Coordinates of C-alpha atoms and ligand atoms in Angstrom, one line a residue:
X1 CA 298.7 -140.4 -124.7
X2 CA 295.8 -142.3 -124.1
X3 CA 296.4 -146.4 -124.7
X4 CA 294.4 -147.2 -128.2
X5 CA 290.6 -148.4 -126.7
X6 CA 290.7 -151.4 -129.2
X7 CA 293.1 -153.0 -127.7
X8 CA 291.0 -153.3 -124.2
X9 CA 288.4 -155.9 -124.0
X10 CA 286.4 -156.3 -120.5
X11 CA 286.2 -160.2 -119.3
X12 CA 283.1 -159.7 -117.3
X13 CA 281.7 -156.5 -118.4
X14 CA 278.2 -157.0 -115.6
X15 CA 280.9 -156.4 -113.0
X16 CA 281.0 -152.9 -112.0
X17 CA 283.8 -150.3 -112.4
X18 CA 284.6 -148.9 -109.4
X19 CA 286.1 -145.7 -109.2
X20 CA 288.0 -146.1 -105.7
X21 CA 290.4 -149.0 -104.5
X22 CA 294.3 -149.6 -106.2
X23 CA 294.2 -150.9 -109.8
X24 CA 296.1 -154.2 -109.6
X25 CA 298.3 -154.9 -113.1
X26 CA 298.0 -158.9 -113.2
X27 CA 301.3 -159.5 -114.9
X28 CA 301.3 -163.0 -117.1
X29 CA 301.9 -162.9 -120.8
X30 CA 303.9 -159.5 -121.5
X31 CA 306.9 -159.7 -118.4
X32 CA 308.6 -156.2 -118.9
X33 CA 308.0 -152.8 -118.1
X34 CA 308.6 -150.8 -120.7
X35 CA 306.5 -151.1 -123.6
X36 CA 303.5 -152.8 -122.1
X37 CA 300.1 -151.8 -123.3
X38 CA 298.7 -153.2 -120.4
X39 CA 300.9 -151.7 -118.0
X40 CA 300.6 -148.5 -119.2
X41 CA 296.5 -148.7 -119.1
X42 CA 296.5 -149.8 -115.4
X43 CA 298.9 -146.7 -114.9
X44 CA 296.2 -144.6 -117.2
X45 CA 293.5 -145.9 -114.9
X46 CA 295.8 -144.9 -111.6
X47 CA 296.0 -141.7 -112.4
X48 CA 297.5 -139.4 -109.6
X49 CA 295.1 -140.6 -107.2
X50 CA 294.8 -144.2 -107.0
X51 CA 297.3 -146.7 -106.1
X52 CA 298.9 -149.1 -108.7
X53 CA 300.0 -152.4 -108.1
X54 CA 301.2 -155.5 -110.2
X55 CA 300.7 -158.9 -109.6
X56 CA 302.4 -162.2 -111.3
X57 CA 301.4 -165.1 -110.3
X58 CA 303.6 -168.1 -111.0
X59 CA 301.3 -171.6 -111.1
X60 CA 304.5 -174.2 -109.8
X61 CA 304.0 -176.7 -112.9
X62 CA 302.4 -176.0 -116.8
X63 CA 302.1 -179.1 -119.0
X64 CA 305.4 -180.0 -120.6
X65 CA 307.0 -176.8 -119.1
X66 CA 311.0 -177.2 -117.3
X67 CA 312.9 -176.1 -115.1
X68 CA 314.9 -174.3 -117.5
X69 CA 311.9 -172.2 -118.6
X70 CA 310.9 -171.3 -115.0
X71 CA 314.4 -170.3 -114.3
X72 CA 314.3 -167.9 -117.4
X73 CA 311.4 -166.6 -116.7
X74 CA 312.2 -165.7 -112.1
X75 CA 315.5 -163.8 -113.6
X76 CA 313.2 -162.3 -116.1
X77 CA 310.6 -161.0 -113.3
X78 CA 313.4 -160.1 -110.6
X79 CA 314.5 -157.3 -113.2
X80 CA 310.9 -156.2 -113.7
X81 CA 310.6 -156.0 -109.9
X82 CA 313.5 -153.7 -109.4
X83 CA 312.9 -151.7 -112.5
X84 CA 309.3 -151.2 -111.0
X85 CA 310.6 -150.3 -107.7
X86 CA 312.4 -147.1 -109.3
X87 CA 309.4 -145.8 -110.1
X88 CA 307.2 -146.9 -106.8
X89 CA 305.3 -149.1 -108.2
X90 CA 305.3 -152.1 -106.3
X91 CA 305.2 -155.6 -107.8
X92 CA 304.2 -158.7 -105.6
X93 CA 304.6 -162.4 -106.8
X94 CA 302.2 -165.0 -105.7
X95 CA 302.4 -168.2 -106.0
X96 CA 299.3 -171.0 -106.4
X97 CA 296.5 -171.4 -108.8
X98 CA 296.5 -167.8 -110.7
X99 CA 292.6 -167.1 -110.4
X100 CA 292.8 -168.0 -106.9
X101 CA 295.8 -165.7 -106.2
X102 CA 294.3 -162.5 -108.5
X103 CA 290.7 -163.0 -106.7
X104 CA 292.8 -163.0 -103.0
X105 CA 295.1 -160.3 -104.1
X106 CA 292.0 -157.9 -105.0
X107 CA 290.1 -158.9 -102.1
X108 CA 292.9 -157.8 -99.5
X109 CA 293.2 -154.8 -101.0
X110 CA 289.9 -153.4 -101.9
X111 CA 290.8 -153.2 -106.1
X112 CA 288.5 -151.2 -107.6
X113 CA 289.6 -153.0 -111.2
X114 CA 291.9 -155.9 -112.6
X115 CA 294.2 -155.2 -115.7
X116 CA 295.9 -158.6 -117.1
X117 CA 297.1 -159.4 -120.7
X118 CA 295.8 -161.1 -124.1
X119 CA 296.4 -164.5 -124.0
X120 CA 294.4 -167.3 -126.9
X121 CA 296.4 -170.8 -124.7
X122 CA 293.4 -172.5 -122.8
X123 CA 295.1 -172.6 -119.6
X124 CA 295.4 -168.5 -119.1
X125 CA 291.7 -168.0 -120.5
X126 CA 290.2 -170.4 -118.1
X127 CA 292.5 -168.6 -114.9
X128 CA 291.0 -165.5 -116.3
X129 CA 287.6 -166.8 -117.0
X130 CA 287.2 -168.2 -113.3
X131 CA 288.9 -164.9 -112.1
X132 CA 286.5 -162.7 -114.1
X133 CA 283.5 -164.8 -112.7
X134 CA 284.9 -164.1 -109.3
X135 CA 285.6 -161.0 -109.1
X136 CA 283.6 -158.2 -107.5
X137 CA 285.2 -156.0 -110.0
X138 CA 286.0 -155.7 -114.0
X139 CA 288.6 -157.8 -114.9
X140 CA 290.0 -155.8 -118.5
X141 CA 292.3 -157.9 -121.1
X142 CA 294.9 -155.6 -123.2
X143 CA 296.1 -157.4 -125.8
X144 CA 300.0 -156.1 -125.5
X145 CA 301.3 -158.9 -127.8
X146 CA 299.8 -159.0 -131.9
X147 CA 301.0 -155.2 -132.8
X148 CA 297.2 -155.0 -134.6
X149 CA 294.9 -156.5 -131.5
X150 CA 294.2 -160.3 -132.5
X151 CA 290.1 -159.7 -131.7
X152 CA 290.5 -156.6 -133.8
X153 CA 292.5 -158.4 -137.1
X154 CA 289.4 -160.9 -137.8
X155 CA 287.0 -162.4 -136.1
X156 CA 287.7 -165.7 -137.2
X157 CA 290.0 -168.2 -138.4
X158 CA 292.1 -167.5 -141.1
X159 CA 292.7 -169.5 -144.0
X160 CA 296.9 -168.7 -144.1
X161 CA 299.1 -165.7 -144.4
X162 CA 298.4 -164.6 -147.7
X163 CA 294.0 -164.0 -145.8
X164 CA 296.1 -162.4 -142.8
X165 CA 298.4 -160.5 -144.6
X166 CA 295.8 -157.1 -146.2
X167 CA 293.7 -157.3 -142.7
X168 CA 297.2 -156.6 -141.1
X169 CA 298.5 -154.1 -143.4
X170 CA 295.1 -152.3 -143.6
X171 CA 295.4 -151.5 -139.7
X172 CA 299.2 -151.7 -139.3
X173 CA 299.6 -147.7 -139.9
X174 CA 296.9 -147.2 -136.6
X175 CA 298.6 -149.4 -134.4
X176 CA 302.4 -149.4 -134.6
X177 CA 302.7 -146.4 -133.0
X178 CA 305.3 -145.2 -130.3
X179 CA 304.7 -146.1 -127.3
X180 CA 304.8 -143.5 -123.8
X181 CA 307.3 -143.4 -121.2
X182 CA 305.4 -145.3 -117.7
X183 CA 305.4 -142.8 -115.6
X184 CA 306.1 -142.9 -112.1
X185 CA 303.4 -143.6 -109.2
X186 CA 302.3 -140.8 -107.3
X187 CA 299.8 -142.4 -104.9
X188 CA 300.9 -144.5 -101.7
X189 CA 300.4 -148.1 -102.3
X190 CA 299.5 -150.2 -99.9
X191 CA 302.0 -152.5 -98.2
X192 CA 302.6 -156.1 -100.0
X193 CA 305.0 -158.6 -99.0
X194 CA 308.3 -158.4 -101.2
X195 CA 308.6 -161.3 -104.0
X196 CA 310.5 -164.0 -102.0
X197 CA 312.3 -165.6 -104.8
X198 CA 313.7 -168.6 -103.1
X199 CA 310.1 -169.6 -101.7
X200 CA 309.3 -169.1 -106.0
X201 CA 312.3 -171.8 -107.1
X202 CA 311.7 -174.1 -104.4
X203 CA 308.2 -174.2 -105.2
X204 CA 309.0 -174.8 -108.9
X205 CA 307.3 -178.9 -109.6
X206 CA 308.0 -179.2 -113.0
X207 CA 311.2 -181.5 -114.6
X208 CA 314.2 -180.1 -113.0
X209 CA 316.9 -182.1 -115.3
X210 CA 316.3 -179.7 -118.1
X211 CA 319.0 -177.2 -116.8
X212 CA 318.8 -173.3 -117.7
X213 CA 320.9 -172.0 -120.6
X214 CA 323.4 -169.6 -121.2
X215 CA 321.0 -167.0 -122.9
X216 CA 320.9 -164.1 -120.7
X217 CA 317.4 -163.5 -119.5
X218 CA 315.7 -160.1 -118.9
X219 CA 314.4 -157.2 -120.4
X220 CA 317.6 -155.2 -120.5
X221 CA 319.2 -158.4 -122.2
X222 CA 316.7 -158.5 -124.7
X223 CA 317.3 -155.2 -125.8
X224 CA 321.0 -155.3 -126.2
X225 CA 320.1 -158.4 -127.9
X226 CA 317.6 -156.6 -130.2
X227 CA 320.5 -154.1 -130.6
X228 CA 323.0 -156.3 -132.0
X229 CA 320.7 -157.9 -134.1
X230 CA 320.4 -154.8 -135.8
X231 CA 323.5 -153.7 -136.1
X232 CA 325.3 -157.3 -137.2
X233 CA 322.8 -159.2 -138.6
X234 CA 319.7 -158.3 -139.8
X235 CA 321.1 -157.1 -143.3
X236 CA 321.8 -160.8 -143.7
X237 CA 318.4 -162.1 -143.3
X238 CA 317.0 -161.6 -146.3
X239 CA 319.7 -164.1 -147.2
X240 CA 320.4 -166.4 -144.7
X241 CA 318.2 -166.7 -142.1
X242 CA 317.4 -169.9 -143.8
X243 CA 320.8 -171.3 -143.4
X244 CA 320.8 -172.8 -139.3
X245 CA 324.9 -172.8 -139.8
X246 CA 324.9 -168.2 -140.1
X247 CA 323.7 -166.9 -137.1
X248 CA 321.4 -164.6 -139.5
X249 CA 318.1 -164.9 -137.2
X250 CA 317.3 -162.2 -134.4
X251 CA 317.0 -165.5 -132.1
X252 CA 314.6 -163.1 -130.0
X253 CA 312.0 -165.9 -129.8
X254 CA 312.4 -166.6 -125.9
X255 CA 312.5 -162.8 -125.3
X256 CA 308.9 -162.3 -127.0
X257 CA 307.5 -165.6 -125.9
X258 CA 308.1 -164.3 -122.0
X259 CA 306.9 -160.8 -123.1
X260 CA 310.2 -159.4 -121.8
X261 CA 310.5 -157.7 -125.5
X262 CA 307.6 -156.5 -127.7
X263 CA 307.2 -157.1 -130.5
X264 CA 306.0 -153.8 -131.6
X265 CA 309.2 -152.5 -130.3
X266 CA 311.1 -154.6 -132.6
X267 CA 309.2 -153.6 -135.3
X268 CA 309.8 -149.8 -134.7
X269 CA 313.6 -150.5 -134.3
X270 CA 313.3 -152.7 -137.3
X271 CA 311.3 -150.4 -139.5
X272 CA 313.6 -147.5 -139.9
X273 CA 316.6 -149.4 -140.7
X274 CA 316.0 -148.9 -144.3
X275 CA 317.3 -153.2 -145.1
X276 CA 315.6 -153.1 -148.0
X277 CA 314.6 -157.0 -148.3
X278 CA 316.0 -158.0 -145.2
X279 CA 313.6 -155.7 -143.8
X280 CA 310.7 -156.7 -145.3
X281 CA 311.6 -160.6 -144.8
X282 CA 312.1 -160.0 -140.9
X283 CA 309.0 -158.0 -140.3
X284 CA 306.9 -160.3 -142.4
X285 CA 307.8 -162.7 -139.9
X286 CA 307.4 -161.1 -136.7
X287 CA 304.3 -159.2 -137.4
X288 CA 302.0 -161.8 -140.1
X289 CA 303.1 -165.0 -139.0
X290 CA 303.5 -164.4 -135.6
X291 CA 299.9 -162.9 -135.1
X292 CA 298.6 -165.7 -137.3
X293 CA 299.3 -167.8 -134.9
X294 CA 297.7 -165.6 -132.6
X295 CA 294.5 -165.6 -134.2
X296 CA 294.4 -169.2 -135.1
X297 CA 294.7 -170.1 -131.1
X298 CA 292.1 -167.4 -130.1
X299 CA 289.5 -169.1 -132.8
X300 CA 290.3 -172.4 -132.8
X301 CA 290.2 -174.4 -129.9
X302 CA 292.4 -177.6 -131.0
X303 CA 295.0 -175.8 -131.5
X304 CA 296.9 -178.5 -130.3
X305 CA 295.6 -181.4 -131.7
X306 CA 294.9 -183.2 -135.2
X307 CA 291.1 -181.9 -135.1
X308 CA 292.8 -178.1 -135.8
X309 CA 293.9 -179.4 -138.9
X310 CA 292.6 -178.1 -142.1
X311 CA 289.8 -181.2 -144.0
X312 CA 292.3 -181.5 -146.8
X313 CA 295.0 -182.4 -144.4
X314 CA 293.4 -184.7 -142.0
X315 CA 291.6 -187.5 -144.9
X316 CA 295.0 -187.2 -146.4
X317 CA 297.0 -188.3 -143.3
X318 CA 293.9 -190.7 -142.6
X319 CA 294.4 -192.1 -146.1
X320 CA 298.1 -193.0 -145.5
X321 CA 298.0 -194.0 -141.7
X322 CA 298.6 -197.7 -142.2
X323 CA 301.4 -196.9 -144.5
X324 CA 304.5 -198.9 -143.8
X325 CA 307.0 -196.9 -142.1
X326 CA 310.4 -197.8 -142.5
X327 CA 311.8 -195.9 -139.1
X328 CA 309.7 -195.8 -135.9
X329 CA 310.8 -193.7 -132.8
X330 CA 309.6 -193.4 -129.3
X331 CA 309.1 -189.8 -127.7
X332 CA 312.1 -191.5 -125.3
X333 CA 314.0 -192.4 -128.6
X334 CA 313.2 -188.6 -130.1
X335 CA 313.8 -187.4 -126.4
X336 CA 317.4 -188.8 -126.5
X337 CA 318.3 -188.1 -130.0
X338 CA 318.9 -191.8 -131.1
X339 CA 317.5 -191.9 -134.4
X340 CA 319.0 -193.3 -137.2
X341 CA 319.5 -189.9 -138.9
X342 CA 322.7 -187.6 -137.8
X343 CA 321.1 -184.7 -139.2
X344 CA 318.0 -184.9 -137.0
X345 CA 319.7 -185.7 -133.8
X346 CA 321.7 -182.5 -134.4
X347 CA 318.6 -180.6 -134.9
X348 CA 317.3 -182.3 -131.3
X349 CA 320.7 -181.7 -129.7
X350 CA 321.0 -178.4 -130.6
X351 CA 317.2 -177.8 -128.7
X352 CA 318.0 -179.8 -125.7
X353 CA 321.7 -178.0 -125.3
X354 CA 320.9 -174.2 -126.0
X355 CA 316.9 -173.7 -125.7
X356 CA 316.4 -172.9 -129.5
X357 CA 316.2 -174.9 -132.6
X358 CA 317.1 -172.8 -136.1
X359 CA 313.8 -172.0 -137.8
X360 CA 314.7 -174.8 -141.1
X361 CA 315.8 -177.1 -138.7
X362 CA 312.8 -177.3 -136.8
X363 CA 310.6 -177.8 -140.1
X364 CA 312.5 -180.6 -140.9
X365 CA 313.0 -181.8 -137.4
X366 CA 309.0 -181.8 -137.1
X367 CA 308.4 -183.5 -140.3
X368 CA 310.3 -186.5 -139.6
X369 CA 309.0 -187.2 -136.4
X370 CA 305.8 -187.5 -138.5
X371 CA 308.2 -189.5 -140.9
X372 CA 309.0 -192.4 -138.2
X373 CA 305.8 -192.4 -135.6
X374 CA 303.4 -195.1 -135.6
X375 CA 300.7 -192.5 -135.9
X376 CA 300.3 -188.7 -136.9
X377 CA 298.6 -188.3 -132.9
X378 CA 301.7 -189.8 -131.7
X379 CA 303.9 -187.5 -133.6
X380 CA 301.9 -184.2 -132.8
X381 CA 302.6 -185.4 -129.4
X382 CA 306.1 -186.1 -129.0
X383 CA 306.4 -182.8 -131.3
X384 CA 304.9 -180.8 -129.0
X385 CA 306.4 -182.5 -125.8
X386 CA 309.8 -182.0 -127.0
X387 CA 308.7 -178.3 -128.3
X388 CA 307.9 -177.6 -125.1
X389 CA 309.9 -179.7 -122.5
X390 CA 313.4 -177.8 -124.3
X391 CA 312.9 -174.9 -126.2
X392 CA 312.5 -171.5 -124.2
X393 CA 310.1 -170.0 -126.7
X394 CA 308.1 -173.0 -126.0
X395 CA 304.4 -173.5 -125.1
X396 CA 303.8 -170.6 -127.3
X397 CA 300.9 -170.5 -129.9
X398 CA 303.6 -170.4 -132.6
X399 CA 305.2 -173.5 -131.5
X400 CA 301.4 -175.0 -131.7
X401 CA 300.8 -173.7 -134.9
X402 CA 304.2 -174.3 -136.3
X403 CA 303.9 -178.3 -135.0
X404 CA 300.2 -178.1 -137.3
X405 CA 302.0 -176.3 -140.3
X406 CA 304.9 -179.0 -140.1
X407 CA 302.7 -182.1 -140.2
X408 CA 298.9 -181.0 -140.7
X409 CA 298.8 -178.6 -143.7
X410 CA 298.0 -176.0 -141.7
X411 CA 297.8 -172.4 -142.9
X412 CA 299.7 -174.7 -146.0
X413 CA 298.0 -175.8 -149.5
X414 CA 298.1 -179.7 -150.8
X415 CA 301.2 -180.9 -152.5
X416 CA 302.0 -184.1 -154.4
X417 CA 300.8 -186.8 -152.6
X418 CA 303.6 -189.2 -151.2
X419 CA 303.6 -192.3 -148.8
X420 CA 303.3 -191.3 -144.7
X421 CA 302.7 -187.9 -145.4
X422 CA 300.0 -187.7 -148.1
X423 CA 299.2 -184.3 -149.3
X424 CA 301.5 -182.4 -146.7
X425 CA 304.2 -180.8 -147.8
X426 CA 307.7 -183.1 -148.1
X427 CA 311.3 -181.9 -146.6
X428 CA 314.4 -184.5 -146.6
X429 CA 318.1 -184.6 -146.1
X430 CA 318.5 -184.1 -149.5
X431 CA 316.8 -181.3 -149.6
X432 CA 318.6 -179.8 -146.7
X433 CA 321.9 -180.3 -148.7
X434 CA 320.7 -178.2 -151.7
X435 CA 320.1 -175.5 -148.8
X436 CA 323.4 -175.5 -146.5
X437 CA 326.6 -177.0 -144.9
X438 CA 324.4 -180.3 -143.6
X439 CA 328.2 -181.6 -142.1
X440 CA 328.9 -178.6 -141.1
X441 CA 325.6 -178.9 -138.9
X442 CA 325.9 -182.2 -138.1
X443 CA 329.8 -181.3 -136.7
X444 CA 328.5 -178.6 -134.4
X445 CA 325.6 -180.2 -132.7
X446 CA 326.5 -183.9 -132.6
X447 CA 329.7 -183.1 -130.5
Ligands
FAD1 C1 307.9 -177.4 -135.6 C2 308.0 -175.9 -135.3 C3 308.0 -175.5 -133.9 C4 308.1 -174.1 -133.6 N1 308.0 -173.8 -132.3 C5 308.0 -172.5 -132.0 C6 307.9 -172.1 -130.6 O1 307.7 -172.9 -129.7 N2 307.9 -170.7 -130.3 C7 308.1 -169.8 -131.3 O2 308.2 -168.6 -131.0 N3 308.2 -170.1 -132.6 C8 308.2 -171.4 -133.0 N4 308.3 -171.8 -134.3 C9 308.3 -170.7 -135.3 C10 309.8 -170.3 -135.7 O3 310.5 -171.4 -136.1 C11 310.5 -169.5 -134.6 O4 309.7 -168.5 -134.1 C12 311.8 -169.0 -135.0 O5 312.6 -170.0 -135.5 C13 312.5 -168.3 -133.8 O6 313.8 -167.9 -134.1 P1 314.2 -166.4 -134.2 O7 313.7 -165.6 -133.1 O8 315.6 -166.4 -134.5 O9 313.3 -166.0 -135.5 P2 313.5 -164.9 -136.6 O10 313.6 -165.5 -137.9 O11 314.5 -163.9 -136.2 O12 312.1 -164.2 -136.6 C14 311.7 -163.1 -135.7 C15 310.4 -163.5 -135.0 O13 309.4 -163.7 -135.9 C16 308.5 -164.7 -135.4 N5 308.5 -165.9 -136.3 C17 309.6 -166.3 -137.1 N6 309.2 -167.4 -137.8 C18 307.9 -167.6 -137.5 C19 307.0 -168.6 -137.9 N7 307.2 -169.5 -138.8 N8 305.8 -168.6 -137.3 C20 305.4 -167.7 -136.4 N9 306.3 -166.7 -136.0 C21 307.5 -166.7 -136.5 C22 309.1 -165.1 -134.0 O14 308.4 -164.4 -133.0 C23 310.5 -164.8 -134.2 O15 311.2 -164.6 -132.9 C24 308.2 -173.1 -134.6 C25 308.2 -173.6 -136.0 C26 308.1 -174.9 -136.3 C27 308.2 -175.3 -137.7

């Protein structure tokens, strides 16, 4: 089975295809083995001739990244090493600027072509811009995340799910198909160093007090996860995956976010469980929103500041800027949960102590930040800092698009205007209450 041509998109097409030379897998977005579009095409373009290798490339800092993300992510690529080195296919980690390490890598080994994954976040496209520019050979994208190929779905920004939702559904039936087994290499591959893991964590130069998390990391972990979110929990969601006391959510968000699950395998799993609304809730979660924020980060380049919000949104937080506030925070205030609100330091100490906020909770959580900051910049700021600094699935274009839907309208309609927040769309304590256990919450998380 051939890998489905629209999901392959050539980054410097006047490069030429060479026929000859190993076909180098750069490794970035999607971190497994199994299930990997892009994998499996550099293994289509291998054949039984030519050699295949795959690189990752691990740049030592990333914006508001941690510790705690790096370390997820090393466990994460030690387990794709070995699984690769079953079937000889050998997998060598570099460590430096990315487009500097892919052009090096290619250039010692004579690649005839470059495979690497989809990615909309500014900092991969520019690697792989710069990469494509310097290659002597094609540099190909696969797109092995959105289940219908993001620069297939629509070739612009949409307006909000309900735009999304038919363009998805029109293609879903050509897309979410099964995926092939990776078969084995048959050629010899030339010799690479092995990945020298401690030279990786010592090189690590990002915030080293946010410490790693109990959440198991690694393919294999994120399908017996996926597993017993099948079995336990998903005939809850429909439910109560709005309630942040029931464990009702898959919490598979750091698992997708390092690629070390696909999402299209989740949807498989998920689609023939036959739970009914639960179901249909769940997938229109992982599949619409999830590539929604795909596509608004691929067409919109401020996808991470105020200007990505929609015209509605940004006069009506400009209207109600010098509103008086009756709370103001600093990110170090936020940072260290001391607000005067129990229930939001909850929210932030649940983040900071396990790496994932509930889904409600981080609405609300985001919405008061916009609450008490002296300005909507400075609150899209400490949003995403926090997002980022503490939760594994951070630095992900939902987390960016989920920050914009919180306090900028986005993908949202107007609602009835109110002081601080204007036309965007109101959440509160009380609110909250109406919903779920708040003490029972609070209990848990402010320990
Ligand atoms: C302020 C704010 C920040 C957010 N930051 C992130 C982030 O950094 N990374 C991240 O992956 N998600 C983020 N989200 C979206 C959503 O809250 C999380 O994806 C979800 O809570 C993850 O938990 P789960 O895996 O248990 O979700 P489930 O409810 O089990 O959903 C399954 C999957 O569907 C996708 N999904 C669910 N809800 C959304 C949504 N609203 N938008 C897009 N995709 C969704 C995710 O991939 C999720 O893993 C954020 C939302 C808000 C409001």
């Amino acid at each position: 089975m051939q890998v489905h041509a629209k999901r392959i998109h050539i980054l410097n097409g006047s490069k030429s295809y060479s026929l000859d030379g190993p076909v180098i897998y750069w490794m970035s977005r999607e971190q497994r083995v199994q299930d990997n579009w892009a994998l499996l095409y550099a293994r289509q373009l291998a054949g039984t001739t030519r050699p295949l290798v795959v690189c990752f490339v691990m740049s030592p800092s990333l914006m508001c990244a941690s510790f705690r993300q790096y370390d997820f992510m090393l466990k994460g690529l030690k387990e794709v090493a070995d699984n690769l080195e079953k079937i000889s296919i050998p997998f060598t980690l570099r460590i430096g600027p990315p487009d500097c390490e892919i052009v090096r890598l290619a250039n010692d080994i004579r690649a005839g072509v470059v495979v690497t994954d989809f990615d909309p976040l500014r900092n991969v496209e520019s690697w792989q811009k710069n990469a494509a520019s310097e290659l002597h050979v094609q540099l190909i994208e696969v797109d092995g995340r959105n289940i219908v190929p993001a620069r297939i779905v629509s070739d612009k920004q949409e307006y909000a799910a309900r735009t999304i939702r038919p363009k998805i559904n029109r293609l879903l039936f050509e897309y979410l198909e099964e995926f092939p087994k990776l078969k084995p290499q048959s050629a010899m591959p030339p010799d690479l160093a092995k990945p020298d893991w401690d030279a990786a964590y010592r090189a690590i130069n990002v915030d080293r007090s946010v410490l790693p998390v109990e959440l198991s990391s690694g393919e294999n972990a994120a399908h017996k996860a996926l597993a017993s979110f099948v079995d336990d929990r998903l005939k809850n969601y429909a439910e109560k995956s709005n309630d942040p006391n029931e464990e009702a959510t898959s919490v598979l968000s750091p698992y997708i976010q390092f690629g070390q699950l696909s999402a299209q395998r989740i949807a498989l799993d998920i689609a023939v469980t036959g739970a009914g609304d639960s179901q249909d809730k769940f997938l229109e979660q992982l599949i619409v929103r999830r590539e929604l924020s795909d596509n608004f980060c691929l067409n919109n380049s401020d996808y991470d500041s105020l200007n990505g919000a929609p015209d509605w949104a940004a006069s009506s937080l400009d209207d109600h800027r010098d509103d008086p506030r009756l709370y103001t925070y600093t990110l170090e205030e936020f940072d260290k949960a001391k607000t005067h609100s129990i229930l939001w330091n909850a929210a932030q100490n649940q983040m900071c102590q396990t790496g994932y906020m509930h889904g409600y909770m981080r609405m609300f959580w985001a919405k008061k930040i916009l609450e008490w900051s002296v300005s909507p910049e400075q609150a899209l700021k400490t949003i995403i800092v926090l997002n980022d600094r503490y939760q594994l699935d951070g630095s992900s274009p939902n987390g960016y698009v989920g920050a914009l839907w919180s306090i900028a309208g986005l993908h949202d309609r107007p609602w009835k205007k109110r002081p601080i927040y204007g036309a965007i769309r109101y959440m509160n304590e009380r609110g909250c209450r109406r919903k779920f256990k708040v003490d029972e919450y609070i209990s848990r998380w402010n320990r």
